[in-house]
Coordinates of C-alpha atoms and ligand atoms in Angstrom, one line a residue:
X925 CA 40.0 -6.7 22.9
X926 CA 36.0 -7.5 23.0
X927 CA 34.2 -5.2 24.8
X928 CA 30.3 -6.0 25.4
X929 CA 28.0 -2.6 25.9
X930 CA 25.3 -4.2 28.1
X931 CA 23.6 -1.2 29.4
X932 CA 22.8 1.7 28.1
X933 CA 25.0 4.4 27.3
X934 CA 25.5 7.6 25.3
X935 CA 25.1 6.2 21.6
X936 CA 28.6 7.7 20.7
X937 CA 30.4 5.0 22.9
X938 CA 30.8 2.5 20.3
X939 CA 32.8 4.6 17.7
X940 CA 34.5 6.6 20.7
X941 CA 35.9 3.1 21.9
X942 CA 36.3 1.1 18.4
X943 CA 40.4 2.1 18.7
X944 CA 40.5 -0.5 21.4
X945 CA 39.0 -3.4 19.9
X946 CA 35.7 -5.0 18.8
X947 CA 32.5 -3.8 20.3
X948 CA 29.4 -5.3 20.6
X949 CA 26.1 -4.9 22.9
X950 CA 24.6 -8.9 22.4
X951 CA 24.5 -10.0 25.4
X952 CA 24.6 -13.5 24.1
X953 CA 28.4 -12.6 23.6
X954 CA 29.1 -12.7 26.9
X955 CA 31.3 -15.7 27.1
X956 CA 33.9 -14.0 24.6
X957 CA 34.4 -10.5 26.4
X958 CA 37.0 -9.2 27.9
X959 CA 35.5 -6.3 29.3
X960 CA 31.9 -5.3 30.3
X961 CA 30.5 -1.8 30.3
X962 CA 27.6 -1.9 32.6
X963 CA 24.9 0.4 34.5
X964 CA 22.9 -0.2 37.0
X965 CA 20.6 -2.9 35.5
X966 CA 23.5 -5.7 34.7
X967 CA 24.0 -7.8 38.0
X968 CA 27.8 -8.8 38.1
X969 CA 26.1 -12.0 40.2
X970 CA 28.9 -15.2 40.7
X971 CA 26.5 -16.3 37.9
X972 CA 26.9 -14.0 35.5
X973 CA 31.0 -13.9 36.0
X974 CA 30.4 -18.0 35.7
X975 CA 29.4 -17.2 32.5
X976 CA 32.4 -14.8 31.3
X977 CA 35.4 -16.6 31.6
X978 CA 37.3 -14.0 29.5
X979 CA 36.3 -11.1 31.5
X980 CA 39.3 -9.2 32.8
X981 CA 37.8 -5.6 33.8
X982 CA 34.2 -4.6 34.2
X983 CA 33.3 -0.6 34.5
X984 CA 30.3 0.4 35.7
X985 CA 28.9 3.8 34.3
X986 CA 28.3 5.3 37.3
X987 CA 28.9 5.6 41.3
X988 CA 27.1 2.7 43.3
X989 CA 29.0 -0.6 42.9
X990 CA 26.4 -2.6 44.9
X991 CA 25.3 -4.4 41.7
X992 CA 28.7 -5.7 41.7
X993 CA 30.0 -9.3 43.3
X994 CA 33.1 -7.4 43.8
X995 CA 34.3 -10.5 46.1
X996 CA 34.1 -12.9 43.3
X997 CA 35.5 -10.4 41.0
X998 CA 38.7 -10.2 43.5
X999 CA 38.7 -13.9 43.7
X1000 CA 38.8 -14.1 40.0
X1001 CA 41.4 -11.1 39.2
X1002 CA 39.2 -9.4 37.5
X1003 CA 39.3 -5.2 37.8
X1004 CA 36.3 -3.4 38.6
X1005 CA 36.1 0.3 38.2
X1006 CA 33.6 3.3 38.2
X1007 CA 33.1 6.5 36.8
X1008 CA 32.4 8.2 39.5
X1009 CA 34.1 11.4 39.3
X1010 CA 31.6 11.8 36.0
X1011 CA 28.3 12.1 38.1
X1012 CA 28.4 14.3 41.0
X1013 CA 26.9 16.8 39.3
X1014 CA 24.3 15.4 37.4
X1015 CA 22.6 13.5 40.4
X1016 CA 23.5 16.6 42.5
X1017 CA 21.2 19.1 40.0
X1018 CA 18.2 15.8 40.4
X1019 CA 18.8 16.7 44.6
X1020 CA 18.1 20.1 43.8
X1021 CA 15.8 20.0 41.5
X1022 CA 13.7 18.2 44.4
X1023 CA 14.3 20.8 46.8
X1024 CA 13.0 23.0 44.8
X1025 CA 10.3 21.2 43.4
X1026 CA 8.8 20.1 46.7
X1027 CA 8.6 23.0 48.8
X1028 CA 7.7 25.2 46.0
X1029 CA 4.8 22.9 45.0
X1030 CA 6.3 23.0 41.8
X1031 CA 4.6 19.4 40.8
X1032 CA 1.0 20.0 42.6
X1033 CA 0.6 23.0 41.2
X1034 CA 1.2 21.5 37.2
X1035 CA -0.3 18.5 37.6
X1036 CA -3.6 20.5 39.3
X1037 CA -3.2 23.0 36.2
X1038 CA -3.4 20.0 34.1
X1039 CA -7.0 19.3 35.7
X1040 CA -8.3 22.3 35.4
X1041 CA -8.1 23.7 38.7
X1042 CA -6.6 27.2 40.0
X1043 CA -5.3 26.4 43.8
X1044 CA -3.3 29.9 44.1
X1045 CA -4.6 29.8 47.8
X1046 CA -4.3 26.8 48.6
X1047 CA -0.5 25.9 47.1
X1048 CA 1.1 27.8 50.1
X1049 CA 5.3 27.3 49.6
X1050 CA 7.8 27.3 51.6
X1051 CA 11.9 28.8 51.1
X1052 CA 15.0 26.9 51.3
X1053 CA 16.5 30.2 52.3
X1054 CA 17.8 30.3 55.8
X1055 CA 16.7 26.4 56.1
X1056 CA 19.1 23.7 57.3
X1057 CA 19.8 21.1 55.0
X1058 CA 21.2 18.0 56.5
X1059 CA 23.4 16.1 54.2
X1060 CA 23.7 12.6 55.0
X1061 CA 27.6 11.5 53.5
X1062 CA 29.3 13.8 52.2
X1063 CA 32.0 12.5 49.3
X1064 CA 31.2 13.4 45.9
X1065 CA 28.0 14.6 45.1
X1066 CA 26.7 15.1 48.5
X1067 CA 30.0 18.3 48.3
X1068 CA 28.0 19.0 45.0
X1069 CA 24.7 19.8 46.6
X1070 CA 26.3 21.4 49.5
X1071 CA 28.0 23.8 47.3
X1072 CA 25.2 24.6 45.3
X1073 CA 22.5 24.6 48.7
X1074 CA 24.9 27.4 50.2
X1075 CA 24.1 29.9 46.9
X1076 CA 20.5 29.4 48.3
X1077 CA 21.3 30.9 51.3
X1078 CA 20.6 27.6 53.1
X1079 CA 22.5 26.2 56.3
X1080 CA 24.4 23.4 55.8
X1081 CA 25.8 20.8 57.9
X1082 CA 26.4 17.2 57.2
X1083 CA 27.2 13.9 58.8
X1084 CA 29.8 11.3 57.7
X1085 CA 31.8 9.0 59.9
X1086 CA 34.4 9.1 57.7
X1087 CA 34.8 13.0 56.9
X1088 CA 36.2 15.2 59.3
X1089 CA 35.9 18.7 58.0
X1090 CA 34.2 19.9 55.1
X1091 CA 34.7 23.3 53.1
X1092 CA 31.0 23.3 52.8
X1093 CA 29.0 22.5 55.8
X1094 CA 29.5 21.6 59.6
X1095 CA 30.4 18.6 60.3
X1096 CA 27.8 17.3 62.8
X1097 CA 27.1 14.3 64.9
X1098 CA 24.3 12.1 63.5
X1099 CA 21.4 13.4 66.5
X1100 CA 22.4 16.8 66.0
X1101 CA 21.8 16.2 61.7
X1102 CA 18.6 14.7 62.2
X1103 CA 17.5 16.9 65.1
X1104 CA 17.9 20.2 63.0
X1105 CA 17.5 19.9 59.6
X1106 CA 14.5 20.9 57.7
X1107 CA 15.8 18.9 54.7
X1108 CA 17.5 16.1 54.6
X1109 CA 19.5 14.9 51.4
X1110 CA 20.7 10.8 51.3
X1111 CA 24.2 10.8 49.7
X1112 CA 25.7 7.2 51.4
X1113 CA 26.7 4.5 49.3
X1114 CA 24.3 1.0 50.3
X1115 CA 26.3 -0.3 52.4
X1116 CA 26.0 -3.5 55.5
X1117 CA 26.2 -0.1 57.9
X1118 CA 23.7 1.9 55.3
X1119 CA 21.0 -0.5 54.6
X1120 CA 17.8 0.5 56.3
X1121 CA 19.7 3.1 58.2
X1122 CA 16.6 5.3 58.3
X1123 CA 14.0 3.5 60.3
X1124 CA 11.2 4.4 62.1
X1125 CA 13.9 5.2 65.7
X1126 CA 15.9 7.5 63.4
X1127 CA 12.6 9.2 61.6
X1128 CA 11.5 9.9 65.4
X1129 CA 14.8 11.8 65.9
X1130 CA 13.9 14.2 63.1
X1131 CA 12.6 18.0 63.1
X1132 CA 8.7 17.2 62.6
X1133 CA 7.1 17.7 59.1
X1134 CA 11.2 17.3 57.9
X1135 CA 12.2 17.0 54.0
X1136 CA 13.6 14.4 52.5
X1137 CA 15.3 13.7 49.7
X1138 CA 16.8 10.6 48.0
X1139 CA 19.3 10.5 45.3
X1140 CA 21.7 7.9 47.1
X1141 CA 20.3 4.4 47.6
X1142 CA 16.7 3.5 47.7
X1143 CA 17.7 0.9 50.2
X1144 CA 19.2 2.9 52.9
X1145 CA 15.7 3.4 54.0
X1146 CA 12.8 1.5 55.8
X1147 CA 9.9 2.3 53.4
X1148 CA 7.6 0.7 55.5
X1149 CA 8.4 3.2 58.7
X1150 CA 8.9 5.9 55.5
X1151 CA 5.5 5.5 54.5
X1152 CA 3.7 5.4 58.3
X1153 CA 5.6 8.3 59.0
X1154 CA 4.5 10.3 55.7
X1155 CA 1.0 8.8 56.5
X1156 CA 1.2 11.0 60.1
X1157 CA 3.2 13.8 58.8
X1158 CA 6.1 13.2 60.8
X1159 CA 7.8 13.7 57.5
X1160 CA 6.2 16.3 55.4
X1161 CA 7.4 15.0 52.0
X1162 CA 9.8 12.4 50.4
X1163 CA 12.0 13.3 46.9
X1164 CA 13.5 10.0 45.8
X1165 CA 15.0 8.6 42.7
X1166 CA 16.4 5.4 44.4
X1167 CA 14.0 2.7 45.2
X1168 CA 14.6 -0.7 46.2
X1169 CA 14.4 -1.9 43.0
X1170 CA 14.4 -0.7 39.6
X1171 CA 11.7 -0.1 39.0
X1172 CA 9.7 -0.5 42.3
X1173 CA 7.5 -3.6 43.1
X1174 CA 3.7 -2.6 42.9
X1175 CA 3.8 -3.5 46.9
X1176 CA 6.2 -0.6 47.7
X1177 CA 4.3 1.0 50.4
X1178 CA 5.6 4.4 49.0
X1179 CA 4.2 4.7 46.4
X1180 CA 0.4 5.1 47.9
X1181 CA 1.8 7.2 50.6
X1182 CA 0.9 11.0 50.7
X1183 CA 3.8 13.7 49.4
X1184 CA 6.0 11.5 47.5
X1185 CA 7.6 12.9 44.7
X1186 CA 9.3 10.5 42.6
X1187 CA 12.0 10.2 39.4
X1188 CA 12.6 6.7 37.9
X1189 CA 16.5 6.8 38.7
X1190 CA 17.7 9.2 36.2
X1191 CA 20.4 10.8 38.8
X1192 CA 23.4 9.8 36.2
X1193 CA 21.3 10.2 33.1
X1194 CA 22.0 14.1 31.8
X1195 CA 22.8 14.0 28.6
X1196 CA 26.5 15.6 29.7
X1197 CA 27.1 13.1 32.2
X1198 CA 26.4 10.3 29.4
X1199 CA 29.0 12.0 27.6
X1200 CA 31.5 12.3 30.5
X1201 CA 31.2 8.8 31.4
X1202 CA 31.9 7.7 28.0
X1203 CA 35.1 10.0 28.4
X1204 CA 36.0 8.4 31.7
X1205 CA 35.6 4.7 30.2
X1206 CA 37.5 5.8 27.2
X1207 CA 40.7 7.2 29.9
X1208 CA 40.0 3.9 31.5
X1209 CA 41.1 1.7 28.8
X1210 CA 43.5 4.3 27.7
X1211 CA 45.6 3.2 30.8
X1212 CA 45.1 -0.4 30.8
X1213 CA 46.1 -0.6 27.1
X1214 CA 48.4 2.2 27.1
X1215 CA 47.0 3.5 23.6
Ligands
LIG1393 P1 31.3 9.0 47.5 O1 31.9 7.7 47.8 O2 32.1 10.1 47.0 O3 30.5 9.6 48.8 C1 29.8 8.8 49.7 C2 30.0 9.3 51.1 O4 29.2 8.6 52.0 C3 31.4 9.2 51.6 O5 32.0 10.4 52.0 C4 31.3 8.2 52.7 O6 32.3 8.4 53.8 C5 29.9 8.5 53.2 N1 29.4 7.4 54.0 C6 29.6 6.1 54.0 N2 29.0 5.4 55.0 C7 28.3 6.4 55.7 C8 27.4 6.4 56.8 N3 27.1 5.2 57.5 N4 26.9 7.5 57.2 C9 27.1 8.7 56.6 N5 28.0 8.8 55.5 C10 28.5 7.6 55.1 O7 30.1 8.7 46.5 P2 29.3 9.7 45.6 O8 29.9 9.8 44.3 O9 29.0 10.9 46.4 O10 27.9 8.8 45.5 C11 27.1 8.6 46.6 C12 26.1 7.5 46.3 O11 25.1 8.1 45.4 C13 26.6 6.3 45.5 O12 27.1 5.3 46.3 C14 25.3 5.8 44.8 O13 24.6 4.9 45.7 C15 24.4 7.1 44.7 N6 24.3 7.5 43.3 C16 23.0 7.6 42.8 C17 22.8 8.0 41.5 C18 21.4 8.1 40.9 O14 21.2 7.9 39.8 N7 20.5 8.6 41.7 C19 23.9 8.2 40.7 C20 25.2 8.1 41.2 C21 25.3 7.8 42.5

């Protein structure tokens, strides 16, 4: 079996899956794999499979799949698969970590320390305790955060079509998420129904001078109607790993707007979760080959 690395991964991967075959990461060697390990940056376009006539199973490193032509890959019998079990908690500490951050002014008061300047008046915070945090889909890691939000003391409830009950927060309909949440943390996959969900109609049905935070899609938002409404205060501040695309176009409009924090998408990138997904891959193939 040939098996192409063409993103990267934890730099064990290669001797942890040498038992199955040869593997490579030249991407010129596409046309001989049989299976490609990818992240985020590989595009599985009808192009790319065009050019991988051997390809039987592609794994993606990670959660979203919408870098995937998962269509042509049905068409052409070949597998896809994710690790997705691997990253709930790594992207669900980055959601945290931005709560946190934000409200506590965590990054304006370093970055004012780093100028010289001592703004102990002015770099008033704000407690997630006894806050509502909104979680917008709740599977995987948006159950992570949940978990973790409730040790804060926070209130959680949550809004999925598909999720009826939830051991962690009240299941809520959409107006009455957006209507009472202080925070509000994006955990939906990009989907036709996702994409540029949050738009200036649903920003006006927030709490005013709300929290958000991004770890889900970049896409699932309007950042034009994000940015007027950071502009105005509507929303007080914006936490987001996910952009629309990796990295962001100098054009994005949020990244001039006031009170955004940002992380170049390094949700799935803890050093453990490198590890488990290598683990996941390895169980993967474990079952296809039955070594
Ligand atoms: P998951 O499939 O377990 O959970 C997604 C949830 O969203 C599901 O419960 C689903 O019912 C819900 N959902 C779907 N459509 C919805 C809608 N219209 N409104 C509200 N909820 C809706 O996936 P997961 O493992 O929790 O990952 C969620 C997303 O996080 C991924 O799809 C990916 O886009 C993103 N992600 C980002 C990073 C990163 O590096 N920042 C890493 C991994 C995953």
């Amino acid at each position: 079996m040939k098996i192409l690395i063409s993103d990267a991964f934890d730099p064990s991967l290669p001797s942890k899956l040498a038992r199955f075959g040869e593997v490579f990461d030249d991407k010129e060697r596409l046309p001989e794999a049989d299976v490609v390990l990818i992240r985020s940056k590989t595009k599985v376009t009808r192009e790319y499979l065009d050019n991988a006539p051997n390809v039987k199973l592609v794994i993606r490193g990670g959660v979203g799949l919408d870098n995937v032509d998962r269509e042509t890959c049905r068409e052409r019998g070949i597998e896809v698969h994710n690790t997705a079990s691997a990253s709930s908690v790594a992207v669900a500490e980055l959601a945290l970590a931005l709560m946190l951050a934000i409200p506590n002014r965590v990054i304006e008061g370093h970055l004012s320390m780093k100028e010289g300047k001592w703004l102990k008046k002015e770099l008033k915070r704000t407690e997630l305790y006894q806050k509502t945090l909104g979680i917008l889909g709740i599977g995987l890691i948006g159950t992570e955060v949940a978990r973790r939000a409730g040790a804060f003391g926070m209130k959680v409830i949550a809004h999925d079509p598909y999720v009826k009950a939830h051991d962690f927060a009240d299941m809520v309909p959409m107006d009455d998420l957006l209507g009472h949440s202080d925070f509000i943390s994006i955990h939906t996959p990009l989907t036709e129904e996702t994409r540029v969900m949050l738009n200036a109609a649903m920003i006006a049905r927030m709490k005013d001078g709300v929290i958000l935070v991004n770890t889900g899609r970049g896409k699932v938002v309007n950042e034009a109607d994000l940015a007027a409404a950071l502009e105005s205060g509507k929303v007080r501040a914006y936490g987001t790993d996910v952009w629309t695309s990796d990295p962001p176009d100098p054009s994005c409009p949020l990244l001039k707007a006031p009170n955004v924090f940002m992380t170049p998408h390094i949700g799935a990138s803890s050093k453990e979760n490198l590890l488990r997904i290598g683990d996941v891959i390895e169980e993967i193939l474990e079952k296809k080959t039955g070594d």
